[in-house]
């Protein structure tokens, strides 16, 4: 199946053959082997901003002002989805003001949903506010089949009529009625979607086996700031007392714990030492614990986390779990790190069924990883630079980290994946001593770029008053 921006499905191209000259493709060229040192700052969390942007659809009165919004492809895609539904967005630097008083559509364009599966997060708000929503099923991904059955189970429990035909999901409800919903899996997206729908339902909704990620808590805090009545976010049981309407507010979402974890691994990987400014240690307990088990020194204060890498790291075993377990979004970065730790480490991925594609790319750099189903057995060795290809956002991050530690030159292709979730990555890494360049190489375009890319600011480009 064709590949999309987020490694899922490629939007319809204009028929050009892959690799045709004249198209450009951005890549990173990295000289490895230099210890990283210094301070690096994390941005606002992509996976908190995306559901919070979708939740702005719930506001009939007033506008929503979101601060320090990161300049990421996924944010641009979500905002394009919202504008296609009728939301007006005014951008002043990193402050985005959203006006959702005039919603004129309940069907986001399929090509946008195809660009980013998180677009399905508009379903809950549209169902609650407008009484209906039609969305093209986002389909599978490089990292797994990514169904949305739990989302739909939640909507049906709230009284919606849900139909699926020719890959289009339609959900309708004249009025959502509070109920008790049990999730078969603590899905982050399903919890967010149902939480947003339940804020305007009639009566109380109880979500059992809810996801507990910090991004869920942040979404609940945002919804409560708009007048919702949510208790228990961050635990497995969330209670929502429906209200008749929500009103605008201003809000600053939490820092990005996965970006922070990625930078901690960068310092550990290269034998450096540094400070990750803005990181919240309590959001990273398993990651900090595993780095300490390896022998790295970490200490936290109210503004961030400091790390001093050990020169004699020990192998560790890692098993990803829903929060508060070890985050699946840090698994690729840790697999790369453990590929250079003498001894044997075992990495088990329990959240997604196919999230080891980066192992094959790391093998091009000399990594010795044996995949057995959901388990990767890693024999530590030294890595040598190579040309590797990113397959999804976190795999791309893992390959950049491997390039920073490998001997020689590494080229990471298809860094469009990186730009989905890491703002100005090469600039931030250069700030702590990385030898990394972003290169547009027209001869290296194995895939014609997608026809449609939402408005995305080039690094350093600023915006005045938006529309
Ligand atoms: C969110 O995806 C994140 N994305 C992912 O981050 C993250 O990896 C994931 O949560 C797990 O933490 C955003 O927040 C935008 P899930 P989501 O629903 O909501 C299965 C990144 O790199 N499942 O918790 O899609 C599903 O197939 C991205 O930033 C069902 O079976 O994750 C998967 O195996 C990658 N049925 C598992 O649950 C459903 O209805 C976890 O999915 C829903 C999910």
PDB file of N, CA and C and ligand atoms in Angstrom, residues 46-48 50-51 74 117-118 121 143-152 185-190 192 211 213 215 257-258 322 328-329 350-353 355 374 392-394 420, ligand 1:
ATOM      1  N   UNK A  46       3.455  17.886  21.333  1.00  0.00           N
ATOM      2  CA  UNK A  46       2.638  17.655  20.130  1.00  0.00           C
ATOM      3  C   UNK A  46       1.368  16.879  20.502  1.00  0.00           C
ATOM      4  N   UNK A  47       1.545  15.823  21.325  1.00  0.00           N
ATOM      5  CA  UNK A  47       0.412  14.932  21.598  1.00  0.00           C
ATOM      6  C   UNK A  47      -0.537  15.463  22.658  1.00  0.00           C
ATOM      7  N   UNK A  48      -0.201  16.664  23.199  1.00  0.00           N
ATOM      8  CA  UNK A  48      -1.187  17.396  24.018  1.00  0.00           C
ATOM      9  C   UNK A  48      -1.869  18.439  23.143  1.00  0.00           C
ATOM     10  N   UNK A  50      -2.466  18.439  19.873  1.00  0.00           N
ATOM     11  CA  UNK A  50      -3.394  17.930  18.863  1.00  0.00           C
ATOM     12  C   UNK A  50      -4.807  17.715  19.419  1.00  0.00           C
ATOM     13  N   UNK A  51      -4.989  16.995  20.543  1.00  0.00           N
ATOM     14  CA  UNK A  51      -6.364  16.876  21.055  1.00  0.00           C
ATOM     15  C   UNK A  51      -6.924  18.202  21.565  1.00  0.00           C
ATOM     16  N   UNK A  74       2.439  18.147  12.020  1.00  0.00           N
ATOM     17  CA  UNK A  74       1.171  17.607  12.540  1.00  0.00           C
ATOM     18  C   UNK A  74       0.254  18.712  13.036  1.00  0.00           C
ATOM     19  N   UNK A 117      -3.388  10.468  11.138  1.00  0.00           N
ATOM     20  CA  UNK A 117      -4.478   9.730  11.752  1.00  0.00           C
ATOM     21  C   UNK A 117      -5.038  10.444  12.969  1.00  0.00           C
ATOM     22  N   UNK A 118      -4.288  11.342  13.581  1.00  0.00           N
ATOM     23  CA  UNK A 118      -4.825  12.046  14.759  1.00  0.00           C
ATOM     24  C   UNK A 118      -5.989  12.952  14.366  1.00  0.00           C
ATOM     25  N   UNK A 121      -9.444  12.756  15.913  1.00  0.00           N
ATOM     26  CA  UNK A 121      -9.790  13.381  17.197  1.00  0.00           C
ATOM     27  C   UNK A 121     -10.847  14.473  17.040  1.00  0.00           C
ATOM     28  N   UNK A 143       3.577   1.327  11.756  1.00  0.00           N
ATOM     29  CA  UNK A 143       3.835   0.731  13.081  1.00  0.00           C
ATOM     30  C   UNK A 143       2.681  -0.153  13.535  1.00  0.00           C
ATOM     31  N   UNK A 144       1.602  -0.210  12.740  1.00  0.00           N
ATOM     32  CA  UNK A 144       0.531  -1.111  13.160  1.00  0.00           C
ATOM     33  C   UNK A 144      -0.767  -0.821  12.438  1.00  0.00           C
ATOM     34  N   UNK A 145      -1.783  -1.642  12.704  1.00  0.00           N
ATOM     35  CA  UNK A 145      -3.056  -1.516  11.974  1.00  0.00           C
ATOM     36  C   UNK A 145      -3.835  -0.297  12.454  1.00  0.00           C
ATOM     37  N   UNK A 146      -3.617   0.099  13.689  1.00  0.00           N
ATOM     38  CA  UNK A 146      -4.181   1.351  14.234  1.00  0.00           C
ATOM     39  C   UNK A 146      -5.699   1.448  14.030  1.00  0.00           C
ATOM     40  N   UNK A 147      -6.499   0.458  14.403  1.00  0.00           N
ATOM     41  CA  UNK A 147      -7.952   0.575  14.243  1.00  0.00           C
ATOM     42  C   UNK A 147      -8.517   1.638  15.193  1.00  0.00           C
ATOM     43  N   UNK A 148      -9.788   2.004  14.985  1.00  0.00           N
ATOM     44  CA  UNK A 148     -10.415   2.960  15.922  1.00  0.00           C
ATOM     45  C   UNK A 148     -11.680   2.350  16.520  1.00  0.00           C
ATOM     46  N   UNK A 149     -11.676   1.025  16.657  1.00  0.00           N
ATOM     47  CA  UNK A 149     -12.863   0.343  17.186  1.00  0.00           C
ATOM     48  C   UNK A 149     -13.243   0.829  18.585  1.00  0.00           C
ATOM     49  N   UNK A 150     -12.263   1.128  19.410  1.00  0.00           N
ATOM     50  CA  UNK A 150     -12.596   1.593  20.764  1.00  0.00           C
ATOM     51  C   UNK A 150     -13.223   2.982  20.752  1.00  0.00           C
ATOM     52  N   UNK A 151     -12.769   3.820  19.815  1.00  0.00           N
ATOM     53  CA  UNK A 151     -13.391   5.152  19.669  1.00  0.00           C
ATOM     54  C   UNK A 151     -14.885   4.961  19.356  1.00  0.00           C
ATOM     55  N   UNK A 152     -15.151   4.077  18.374  1.00  0.00           N
ATOM     56  CA  UNK A 152     -16.538   3.900  17.898  1.00  0.00           C
ATOM     57  C   UNK A 152     -17.393   3.229  18.969  1.00  0.00           C
ATOM     58  N   UNK A 185      -8.767  -1.718  25.731  1.00  0.00           N
ATOM     59  CA  UNK A 185      -7.350  -1.370  25.809  1.00  0.00           C
ATOM     60  C   UNK A 185      -7.292   0.107  26.199  1.00  0.00           C
ATOM     61  N   UNK A 186      -6.409   0.527  27.092  1.00  0.00           N
ATOM     62  CA  UNK A 186      -6.402   1.952  27.475  1.00  0.00           C
ATOM     63  C   UNK A 186      -5.872   2.820  26.326  1.00  0.00           C
ATOM     64  N   UNK A 187      -6.700   2.955  25.282  1.00  0.00           N
ATOM     65  CA  UNK A 187      -6.290   3.713  24.098  1.00  0.00           C
ATOM     66  C   UNK A 187      -6.236   5.212  24.399  1.00  0.00           C
ATOM     67  N   UNK A 188      -5.124   5.847  24.033  1.00  0.00           N
ATOM     68  CA  UNK A 188      -4.981   7.297  24.253  1.00  0.00           C
ATOM     69  C   UNK A 188      -6.025   8.044  23.425  1.00  0.00           C
ATOM     70  N   UNK A 189      -6.070   7.760  22.139  1.00  0.00           N
ATOM     71  CA  UNK A 189      -6.978   8.492  21.245  1.00  0.00           C
ATOM     72  C   UNK A 189      -8.428   8.257  21.579  1.00  0.00           C
ATOM     73  N   UNK A 190      -8.783   7.003  21.912  1.00  0.00           N
ATOM     74  CA  UNK A 190     -10.188   6.708  22.227  1.00  0.00           C
ATOM     75  C   UNK A 190     -10.592   7.420  23.521  1.00  0.00           C
ATOM     76  N   UNK A 192      -9.361  10.213  24.660  1.00  0.00           N
ATOM     77  CA  UNK A 192      -9.480  11.645  24.346  1.00  0.00           C
ATOM     78  C   UNK A 192     -10.770  11.933  23.599  1.00  0.00           C
ATOM     79  N   UNK A 211      -6.986   5.627  29.354  1.00  0.00           N
ATOM     80  CA  UNK A 211      -5.545   5.904  29.253  1.00  0.00           C
ATOM     81  C   UNK A 211      -5.198   6.946  30.319  1.00  0.00           C
ATOM     82  N   UNK A 213      -2.123   8.822  30.318  1.00  0.00           N
ATOM     83  CA  UNK A 213      -0.991   9.658  29.899  1.00  0.00           C
ATOM     84  C   UNK A 213      -1.131  11.106  30.394  1.00  0.00           C
ATOM     85  N   UNK A 215      -0.857  13.657  28.713  1.00  0.00           N
ATOM     86  CA  UNK A 215      -1.590  14.413  27.692  1.00  0.00           C
ATOM     87  C   UNK A 215      -3.100  14.321  27.922  1.00  0.00           C
ATOM     88  N   UNK A 257       7.164  15.407  26.649  1.00  0.00           N
ATOM     89  CA  UNK A 257       7.971  14.447  27.400  1.00  0.00           C
ATOM     90  C   UNK A 257       8.779  13.526  26.468  1.00  0.00           C
ATOM     91  N   UNK A 258       8.262  13.291  25.252  1.00  0.00           N
ATOM     92  CA  UNK A 258       8.978  12.408  24.331  1.00  0.00           C
ATOM     93  C   UNK A 258      10.150  13.164  23.698  1.00  0.00           C
ATOM     94  N   UNK A 322       1.358   0.928  28.337  1.00  0.00           N
ATOM     95  CA  UNK A 322       0.610   2.189  28.478  1.00  0.00           C
ATOM     96  C   UNK A 322       1.087   2.912  29.739  1.00  0.00           C
ATOM     97  N   UNK A 328       5.966   3.690  24.598  1.00  0.00           N
ATOM     98  CA  UNK A 328       6.297   3.124  23.287  1.00  0.00           C
ATOM     99  C   UNK A 328       6.981   4.149  22.404  1.00  0.00           C
ATOM    100  N   UNK A 329       6.677   5.432  22.583  1.00  0.00           N
ATOM    101  CA  UNK A 329       7.280   6.471  21.728  1.00  0.00           C
ATOM    102  C   UNK A 329       8.754   6.712  22.038  1.00  0.00           C
ATOM    103  N   UNK A 350       4.909  -3.848  23.523  1.00  0.00           N
ATOM    104  CA  UNK A 350       3.592  -4.465  23.760  1.00  0.00           C
ATOM    105  C   UNK A 350       2.453  -3.594  23.228  1.00  0.00           C
ATOM    106  N   UNK A 351       2.728  -2.345  22.816  1.00  0.00           N
ATOM    107  CA  UNK A 351       1.635  -1.427  22.455  1.00  0.00           C
ATOM    108  C   UNK A 351       1.294  -1.514  20.977  1.00  0.00           C
ATOM    109  N   UNK A 352       2.318  -1.489  20.101  1.00  0.00           N
ATOM    110  CA  UNK A 352       2.070  -1.583  18.649  1.00  0.00           C
ATOM    111  C   UNK A 352       2.620  -2.905  18.140  1.00  0.00           C
ATOM    112  N   UNK A 353       1.951  -3.429  17.096  1.00  0.00           N
ATOM    113  CA  UNK A 353       2.329  -4.786  16.647  1.00  0.00           C
ATOM    114  C   UNK A 353       3.473  -4.808  15.660  1.00  0.00           C
ATOM    115  N   UNK A 355       6.443  -2.287  15.485  1.00  0.00           N
ATOM    116  CA  UNK A 355       7.204  -1.065  15.720  1.00  0.00           C
ATOM    117  C   UNK A 355       8.700  -1.357  15.868  1.00  0.00           C
ATOM    118  N   UNK A 374       7.387  -9.665  19.063  1.00  0.00           N
ATOM    119  CA  UNK A 374       7.336  -8.349  19.686  1.00  0.00           C
ATOM    120  C   UNK A 374       8.575  -8.067  20.512  1.00  0.00           C
ATOM    121  N   UNK A 392       9.015   6.323  10.306  1.00  0.00           N
ATOM    122  CA  UNK A 392       7.977   7.039  11.043  1.00  0.00           C
ATOM    123  C   UNK A 392       8.681   8.015  11.984  1.00  0.00           C
ATOM    124  N   UNK A 393       7.908   8.783  12.680  1.00  0.00           N
ATOM    125  CA  UNK A 393       8.454   9.889  13.472  1.00  0.00           C
ATOM    126  C   UNK A 393       9.525   9.456  14.463  1.00  0.00           C
ATOM    127  N   UNK A 394       9.236   8.471  15.287  1.00  0.00           N
ATOM    128  CA  UNK A 394      10.183   8.124  16.366  1.00  0.00           C
ATOM    129  C   UNK A 394      11.328   7.273  15.817  1.00  0.00           C
ATOM    130  N   UNK A 420       7.351  16.334  11.606  1.00  0.00           N
ATOM    131  CA  UNK A 420       6.005  16.175  12.164  1.00  0.00           C
ATOM    132  C   UNK A 420       6.001  16.424  13.659  1.00  0.00           C
TER     133      UNK A 420
HETATM  134  C1  LIG B   1      -1.236   8.057  20.648  1.00  0.00           C
HETATM  135  O1  LIG B   1      -1.641   7.353  19.485  1.00  0.00           O
HETATM  136  C2  LIG B   1      -0.033   8.886  20.226  1.00  0.00           C
HETATM  137  N1  LIG B   1      -0.430   9.827  19.181  1.00  0.00           N
HETATM  138  C3  LIG B   1       1.072   7.962  19.704  1.00  0.00           C
HETATM  139  O2  LIG B   1       2.198   8.772  19.412  1.00  0.00           O
HETATM  140  C4  LIG B   1       1.444   6.981  20.813  1.00  0.00           C
HETATM  141  O3  LIG B   1       2.404   6.078  20.313  1.00  0.00           O
HETATM  142  C5  LIG B   1       0.201   6.220  21.276  1.00  0.00           C
HETATM  143  O4  LIG B   1      -0.826   7.158  21.694  1.00  0.00           O
HETATM  144  C6  LIG B   1       0.494   5.299  22.451  1.00  0.00           C
HETATM  145  O5  LIG B   1       1.013   6.027  23.517  1.00  0.00           O
HETATM  146  C7  LIG B   1      -1.050  10.978  19.545  1.00  0.00           C
HETATM  147  O6  LIG B   1      -1.296  11.233  20.709  1.00  0.00           O
HETATM  148  C8  LIG B   1      -1.413  11.917  18.430  1.00  0.00           C
HETATM  149  P1  LIG B   1      -3.608   4.274  21.104  1.00  0.00           P
HETATM  150  P2  LIG B   1      -3.053   6.554  19.495  1.00  0.00           P
HETATM  151  O7  LIG B   1      -5.014   4.509  20.688  1.00  0.00           O
HETATM  152  O8  LIG B   1      -4.068   7.348  20.235  1.00  0.00           O
HETATM  153  C9  LIG B   1      -4.651  -0.049  19.556  1.00  0.00           C
HETATM  154  C10 LIG B   1       3.904   9.673  18.109  1.00  0.00           C
HETATM  155  O9  LIG B   1       4.965   9.188  17.749  1.00  0.00           O
HETATM  156  N2  LIG B   1      -5.996   0.490  19.390  1.00  0.00           N
HETATM  157  O10 LIG B   1      -3.265   4.335  22.568  1.00  0.00           O
HETATM  158  O11 LIG B   1      -3.354   6.146  18.109  1.00  0.00           O
HETATM  159  C11 LIG B   1      -3.711   0.527  18.505  1.00  0.00           C
HETATM  160  O12 LIG B   1      -3.780  -0.233  17.315  1.00  0.00           O
HETATM  161  C12 LIG B   1       2.635   8.842  18.049  1.00  0.00           C
HETATM  162  O13 LIG B   1       3.754  10.831  18.572  1.00  0.00           O
HETATM  163  C13 LIG B   1      -7.032  -0.359  19.064  1.00  0.00           C
HETATM  164  O14 LIG B   1      -6.839  -1.560  18.907  1.00  0.00           O
HETATM  165  O15 LIG B   1      -2.634   5.278  20.352  1.00  0.00           O
HETATM  166  C14 LIG B   1      -2.366   0.418  19.156  1.00  0.00           C
HETATM  167  O16 LIG B   1      -1.846  -0.889  18.947  1.00  0.00           O
HETATM  168  C15 LIG B   1       2.897   7.482  17.421  1.00  0.00           C
HETATM  169  N3  LIG B   1      -8.279   0.149  18.894  1.00  0.00           N
HETATM  170  C16 LIG B   1      -2.674   0.608  20.640  1.00  0.00           C
HETATM  171  O17 LIG B   1      -4.087   0.385  20.795  1.00  0.00           O
HETATM  172  C17 LIG B   1      -8.553   1.495  19.047  1.00  0.00           C
HETATM  173  O18 LIG B   1      -9.721   1.906  18.895  1.00  0.00           O
HETATM  174  C18 LIG B   1      -2.344   1.994  21.155  1.00  0.00           C
HETATM  175  O19 LIG B   1      -3.148   2.895  20.448  1.00  0.00           O
HETATM  176  C19 LIG B   1      -7.484   2.350  19.382  1.00  0.00           C
HETATM  177  C20 LIG B   1      -6.221   1.839  19.567  1.00  0.00           C
END
